[in-house]
XYZ file of C-alpha atoms in Angstrom:
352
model
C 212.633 152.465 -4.999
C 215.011 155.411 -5.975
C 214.071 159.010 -4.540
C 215.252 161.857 -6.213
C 216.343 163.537 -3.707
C 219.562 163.466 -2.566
C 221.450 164.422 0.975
C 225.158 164.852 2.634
C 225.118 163.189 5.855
C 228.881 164.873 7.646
C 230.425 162.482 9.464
C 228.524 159.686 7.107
C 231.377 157.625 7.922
C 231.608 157.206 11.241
C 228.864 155.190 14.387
C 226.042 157.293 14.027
C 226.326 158.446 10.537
C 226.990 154.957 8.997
C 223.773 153.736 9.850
C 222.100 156.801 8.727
C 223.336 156.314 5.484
C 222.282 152.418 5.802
C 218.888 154.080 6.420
C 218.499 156.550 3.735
C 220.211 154.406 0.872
C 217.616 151.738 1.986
C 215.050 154.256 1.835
C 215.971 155.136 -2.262
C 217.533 158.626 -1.056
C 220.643 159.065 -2.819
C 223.539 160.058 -0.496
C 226.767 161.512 -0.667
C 228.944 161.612 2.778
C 231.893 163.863 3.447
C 234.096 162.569 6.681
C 237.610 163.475 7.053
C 238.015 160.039 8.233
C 240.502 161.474 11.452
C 241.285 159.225 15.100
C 241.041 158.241 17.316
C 237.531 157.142 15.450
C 239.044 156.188 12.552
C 242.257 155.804 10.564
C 242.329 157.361 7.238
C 240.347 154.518 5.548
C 236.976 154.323 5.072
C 235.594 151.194 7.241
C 234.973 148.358 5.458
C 231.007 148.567 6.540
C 230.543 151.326 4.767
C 227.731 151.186 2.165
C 228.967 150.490 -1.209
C 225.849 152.792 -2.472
C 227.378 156.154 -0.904
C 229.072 158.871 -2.969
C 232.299 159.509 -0.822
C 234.050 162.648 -0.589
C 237.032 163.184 2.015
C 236.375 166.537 4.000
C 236.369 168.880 7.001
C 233.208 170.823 8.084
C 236.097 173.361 9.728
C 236.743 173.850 5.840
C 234.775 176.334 3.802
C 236.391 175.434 0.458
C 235.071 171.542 1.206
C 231.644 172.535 1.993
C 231.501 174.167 -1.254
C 232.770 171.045 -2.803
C 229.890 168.693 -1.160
C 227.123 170.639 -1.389
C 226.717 170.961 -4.973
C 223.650 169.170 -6.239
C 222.321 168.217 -2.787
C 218.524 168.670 -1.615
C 218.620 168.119 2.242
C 222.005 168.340 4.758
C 222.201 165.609 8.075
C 225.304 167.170 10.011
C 226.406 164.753 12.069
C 230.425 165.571 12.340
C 231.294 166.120 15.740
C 234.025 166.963 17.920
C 233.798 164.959 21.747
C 235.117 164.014 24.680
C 237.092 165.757 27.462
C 240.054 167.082 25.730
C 241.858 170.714 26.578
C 241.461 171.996 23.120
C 238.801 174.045 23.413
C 238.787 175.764 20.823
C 238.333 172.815 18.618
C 234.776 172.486 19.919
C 233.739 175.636 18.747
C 235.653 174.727 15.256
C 233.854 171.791 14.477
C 230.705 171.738 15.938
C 229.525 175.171 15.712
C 231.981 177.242 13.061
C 230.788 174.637 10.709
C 227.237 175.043 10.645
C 228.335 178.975 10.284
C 230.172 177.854 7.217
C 227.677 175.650 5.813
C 224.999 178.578 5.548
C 227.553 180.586 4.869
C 228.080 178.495 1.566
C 224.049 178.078 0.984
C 223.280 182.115 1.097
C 226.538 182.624 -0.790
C 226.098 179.930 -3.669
C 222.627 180.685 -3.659
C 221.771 176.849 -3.141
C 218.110 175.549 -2.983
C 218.814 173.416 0.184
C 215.462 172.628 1.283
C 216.049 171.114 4.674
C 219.080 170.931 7.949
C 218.931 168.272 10.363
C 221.208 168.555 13.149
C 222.905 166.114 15.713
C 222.505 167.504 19.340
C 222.884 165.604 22.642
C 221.853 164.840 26.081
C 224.666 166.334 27.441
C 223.070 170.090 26.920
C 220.810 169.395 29.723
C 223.613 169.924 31.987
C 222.971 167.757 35.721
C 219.109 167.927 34.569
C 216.061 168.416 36.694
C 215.071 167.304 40.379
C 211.720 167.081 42.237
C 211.671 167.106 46.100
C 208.754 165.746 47.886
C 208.518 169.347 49.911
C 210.100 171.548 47.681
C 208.930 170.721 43.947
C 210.608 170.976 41.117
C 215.090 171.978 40.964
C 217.551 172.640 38.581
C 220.668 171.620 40.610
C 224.143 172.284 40.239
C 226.955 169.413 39.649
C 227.567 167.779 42.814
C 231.102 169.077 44.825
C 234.219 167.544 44.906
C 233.823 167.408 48.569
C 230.659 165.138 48.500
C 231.769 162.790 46.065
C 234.974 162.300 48.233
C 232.602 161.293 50.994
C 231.024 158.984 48.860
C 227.777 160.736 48.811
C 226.498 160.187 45.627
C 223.113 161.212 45.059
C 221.853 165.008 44.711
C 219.973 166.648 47.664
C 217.337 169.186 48.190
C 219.140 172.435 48.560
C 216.635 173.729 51.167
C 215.525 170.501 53.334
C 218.862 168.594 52.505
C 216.617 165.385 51.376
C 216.677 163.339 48.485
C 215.420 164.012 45.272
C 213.825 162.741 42.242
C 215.867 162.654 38.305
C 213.010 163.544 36.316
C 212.990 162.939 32.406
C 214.439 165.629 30.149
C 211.968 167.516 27.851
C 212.817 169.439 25.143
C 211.562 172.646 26.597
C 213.691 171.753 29.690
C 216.127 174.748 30.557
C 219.751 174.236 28.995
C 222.374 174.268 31.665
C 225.384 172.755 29.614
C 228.921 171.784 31.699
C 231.405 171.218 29.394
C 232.662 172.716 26.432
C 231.372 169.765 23.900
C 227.645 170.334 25.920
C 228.130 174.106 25.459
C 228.908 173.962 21.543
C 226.071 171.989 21.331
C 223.313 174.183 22.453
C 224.768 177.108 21.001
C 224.678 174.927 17.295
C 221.388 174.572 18.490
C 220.454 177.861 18.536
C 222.572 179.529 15.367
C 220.638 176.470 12.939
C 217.069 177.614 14.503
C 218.138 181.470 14.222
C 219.313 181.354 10.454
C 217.444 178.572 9.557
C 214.042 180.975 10.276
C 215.652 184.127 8.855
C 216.400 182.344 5.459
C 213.671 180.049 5.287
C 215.507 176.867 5.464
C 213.963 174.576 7.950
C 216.510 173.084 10.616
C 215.885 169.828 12.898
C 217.480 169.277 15.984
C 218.284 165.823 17.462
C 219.122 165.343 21.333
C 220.458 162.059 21.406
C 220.777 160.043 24.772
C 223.471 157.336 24.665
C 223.422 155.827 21.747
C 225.077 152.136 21.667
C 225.040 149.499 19.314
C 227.612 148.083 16.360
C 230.199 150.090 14.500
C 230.783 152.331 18.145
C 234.529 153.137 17.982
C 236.724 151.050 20.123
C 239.245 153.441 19.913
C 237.914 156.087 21.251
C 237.332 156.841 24.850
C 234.048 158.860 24.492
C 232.551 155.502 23.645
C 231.129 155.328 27.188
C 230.549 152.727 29.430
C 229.800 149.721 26.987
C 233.065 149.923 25.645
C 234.559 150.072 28.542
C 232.755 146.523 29.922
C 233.555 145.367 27.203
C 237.416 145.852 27.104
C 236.992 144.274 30.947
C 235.399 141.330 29.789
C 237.503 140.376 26.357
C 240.529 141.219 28.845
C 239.414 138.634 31.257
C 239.160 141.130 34.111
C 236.408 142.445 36.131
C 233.802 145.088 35.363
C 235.212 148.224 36.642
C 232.387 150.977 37.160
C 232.642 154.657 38.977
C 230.955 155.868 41.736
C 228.358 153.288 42.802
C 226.831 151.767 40.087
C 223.733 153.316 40.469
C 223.571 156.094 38.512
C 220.565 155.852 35.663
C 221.568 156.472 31.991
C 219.144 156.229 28.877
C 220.367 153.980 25.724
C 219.208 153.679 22.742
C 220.230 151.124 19.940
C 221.874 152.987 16.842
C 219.294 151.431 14.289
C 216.381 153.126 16.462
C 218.625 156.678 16.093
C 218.768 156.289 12.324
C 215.134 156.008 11.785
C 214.672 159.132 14.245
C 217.231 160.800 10.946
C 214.809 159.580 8.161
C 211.143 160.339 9.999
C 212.070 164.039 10.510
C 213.887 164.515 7.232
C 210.713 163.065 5.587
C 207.785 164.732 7.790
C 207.135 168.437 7.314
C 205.564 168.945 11.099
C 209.606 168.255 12.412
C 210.312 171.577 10.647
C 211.728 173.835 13.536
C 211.955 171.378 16.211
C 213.993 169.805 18.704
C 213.337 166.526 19.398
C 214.946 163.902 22.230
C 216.351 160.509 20.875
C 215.855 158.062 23.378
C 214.808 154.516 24.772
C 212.521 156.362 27.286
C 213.533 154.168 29.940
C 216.175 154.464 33.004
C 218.694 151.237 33.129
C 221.390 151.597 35.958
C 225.051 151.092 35.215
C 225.410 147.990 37.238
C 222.690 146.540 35.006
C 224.564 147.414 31.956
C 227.403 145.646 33.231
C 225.511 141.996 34.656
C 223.926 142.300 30.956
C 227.683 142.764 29.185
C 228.987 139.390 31.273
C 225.644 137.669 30.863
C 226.297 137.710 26.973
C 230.081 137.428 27.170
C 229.338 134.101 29.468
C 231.424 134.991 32.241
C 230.674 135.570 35.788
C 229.369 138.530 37.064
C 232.549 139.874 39.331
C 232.000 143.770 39.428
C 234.407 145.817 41.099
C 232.624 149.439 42.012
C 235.821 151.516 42.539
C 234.602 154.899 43.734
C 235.878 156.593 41.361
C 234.433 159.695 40.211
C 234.371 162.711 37.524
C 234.239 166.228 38.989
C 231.167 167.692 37.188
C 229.886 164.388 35.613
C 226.333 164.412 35.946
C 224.617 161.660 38.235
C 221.539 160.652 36.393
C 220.262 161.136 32.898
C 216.449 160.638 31.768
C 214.959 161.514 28.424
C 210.972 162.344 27.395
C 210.699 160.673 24.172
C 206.913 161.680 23.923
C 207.556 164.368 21.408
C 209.173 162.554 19.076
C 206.443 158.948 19.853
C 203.929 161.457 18.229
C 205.370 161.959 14.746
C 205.056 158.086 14.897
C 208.799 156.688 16.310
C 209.049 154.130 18.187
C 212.265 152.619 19.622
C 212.143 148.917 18.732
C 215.420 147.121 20.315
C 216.503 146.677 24.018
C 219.250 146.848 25.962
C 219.803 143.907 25.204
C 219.869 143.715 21.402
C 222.549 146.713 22.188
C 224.910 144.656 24.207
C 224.536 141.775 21.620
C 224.937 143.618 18.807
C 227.749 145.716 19.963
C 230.076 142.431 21.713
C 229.106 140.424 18.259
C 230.528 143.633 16.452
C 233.948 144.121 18.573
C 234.450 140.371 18.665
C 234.986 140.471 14.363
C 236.006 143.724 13.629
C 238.385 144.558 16.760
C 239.467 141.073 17.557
């Protein structure tokens, strides 16, 4: 059934946004997507999953003359064009994922145009190393683990003031922000411009935290990718699972048709207005069982080789609360599993 209204999803073209668009078309939304279609995600083409049903416009959020050019006619905004990774270019992190969403409401106050609603991709990764509970000592938020412990191979964080172990705790959205890295850092500060000039002009902004999404259409090119890709380059090469530190450290995934939906519920549900929700599973896996599950469905032995290495400030767990965003009525509805599937299926015929 055809809706009216119609949205630019930035970025429309690329993991996350594809499926959003997969989402909305199927939805009746009409949807226009402006991607500037750069590597290492892509390579100047639009992939050939791409919905036929999307308007396409090549673009750059960094651009102020392109925003004006996409934003014509549209009714709601889902900016999901990112720059990631661990790159030296700092500057380009404040470029694209912050200067943009400048530019866009610079474009909506200057044009004068009736956008009615901003949805905004976020991640994880503003959380910083997260929050800790020790049995004696309650609740910590820790620093990044030293150099000089990982080199002993101490992996887990410790109570500053008894020196025991602690307890990850799920992230919730009213969690202090203690981003690390510059992508983390433009992050929460997009966070905070949308939710500042969204209230000041009346335009109501969303904000997404996504955990680690996985699933089909997840660039093989790129190195931000994550672990899956990486187990999965192991396995189609024929060599063993290579994972850092121990293995043990807890991530949250989520399958990229559970994001989507997250996109469409709070685009659709008035009581998402002003909010920050987390995008999750809900649910702690550990590397090493990401990696059994990745030979398990490639059908190869399970040879692992934990190598020690390590990331100076890489955080060692990562839990999300997903209660917040269970109450507007989302549920995550695929497994780990369907992710691994779903993803090796995907690499196998479009990456060969």
């Amino acid at each position: 059934m055809e809706n009216s209204q119609h949205i630019l999803v930035t970025g429309g073209a690329g993991f996350i946004g594809s499926h959003v668009c997969d989402v909305l078309i199927e939805a009746g939304y009409r949807v226009r997507v402006m991607d500037a279609l750069l590597p290492p995600t892509h390579d100047g083409m639009l992939p050939s999953w791409t919905n036929d049903n999307i308007e396409f416009i090549r673009g750059d959020v960094r651009n102020k003359e392109d925003w004006k050019k996409v934003l014509a006619g549209i009714d709601s905004v889902i900016h999901l064009a990112a720059y990631m990774d661990y790159h030296l270019d700092f500057s380009t992190y404040v470029d694209v994922n912050l200067r943009s969403l400048a530019l866009l409401f610079e474009c909506i106050e200057e044009e004068k145009l009736p956008i009615k609603k901003i949805i905004a991709a976020s991640s994880q990764s503003v959380y910083g190393e997260g929050k800790f509970e020790c049995k004696k000592h309650g609740l910590q938020y820790l620093p990044p683990r030293s150099e000089a412990q990982m080199k002993k191979g101490d992996w887990e964080q410790h109570c500053p003031v008894c020196g025991s172990g602690v307890e990850p705790l799920p992230e919730l959205e009213d969690d202090e922000l203690r981003p690390l890295i510059p992508y983390a850092i433009s992050k929460s500060a997009s966070e905070t411009l949308l939710m500042a000039l969204g209230k000041q002009y009346g335009i109501p902004g969303v904000v997404l935290r996504y955990s680690i999404v996985l699933g089909p259409r997840q660039s093989f090119r790129h190195y931000y990718s994550g672990a899956l890709r990486s187990f999965a380059a192991n396995v189609l090469n024929k060599e063993p699972i290579q994972m850092n530190e121990d293995a043990m450290q807890l991530r949250d995934f989520v399958h990229v048709e559970d994001a989507a939906r997250a996109h469409l519920l709070v685009l659709e549900d008035e009581g998402a207005n002003f909010q920050v929700f987390n995008v999750g599973r809900g649910q702690g896996t550990r590397v090493l069982e990401l990696a059994e599950l990745v030979a398990k469905e490639a059908g190869i032995p399970f040879e692992p080789k934990i190598n020690s290495r390590y990331r100076v400030g890489g955080t060692r767990h990562a839990l999300m609360n997903i209660d917040k965003l269970r109450s507007l009525g989302w549920e995550p509805r695929l497994g780990l599993e369907d992710m691994v599937y779903d993803y090796l299926r995907w690499v196998i015929q479009f990456e060969g």
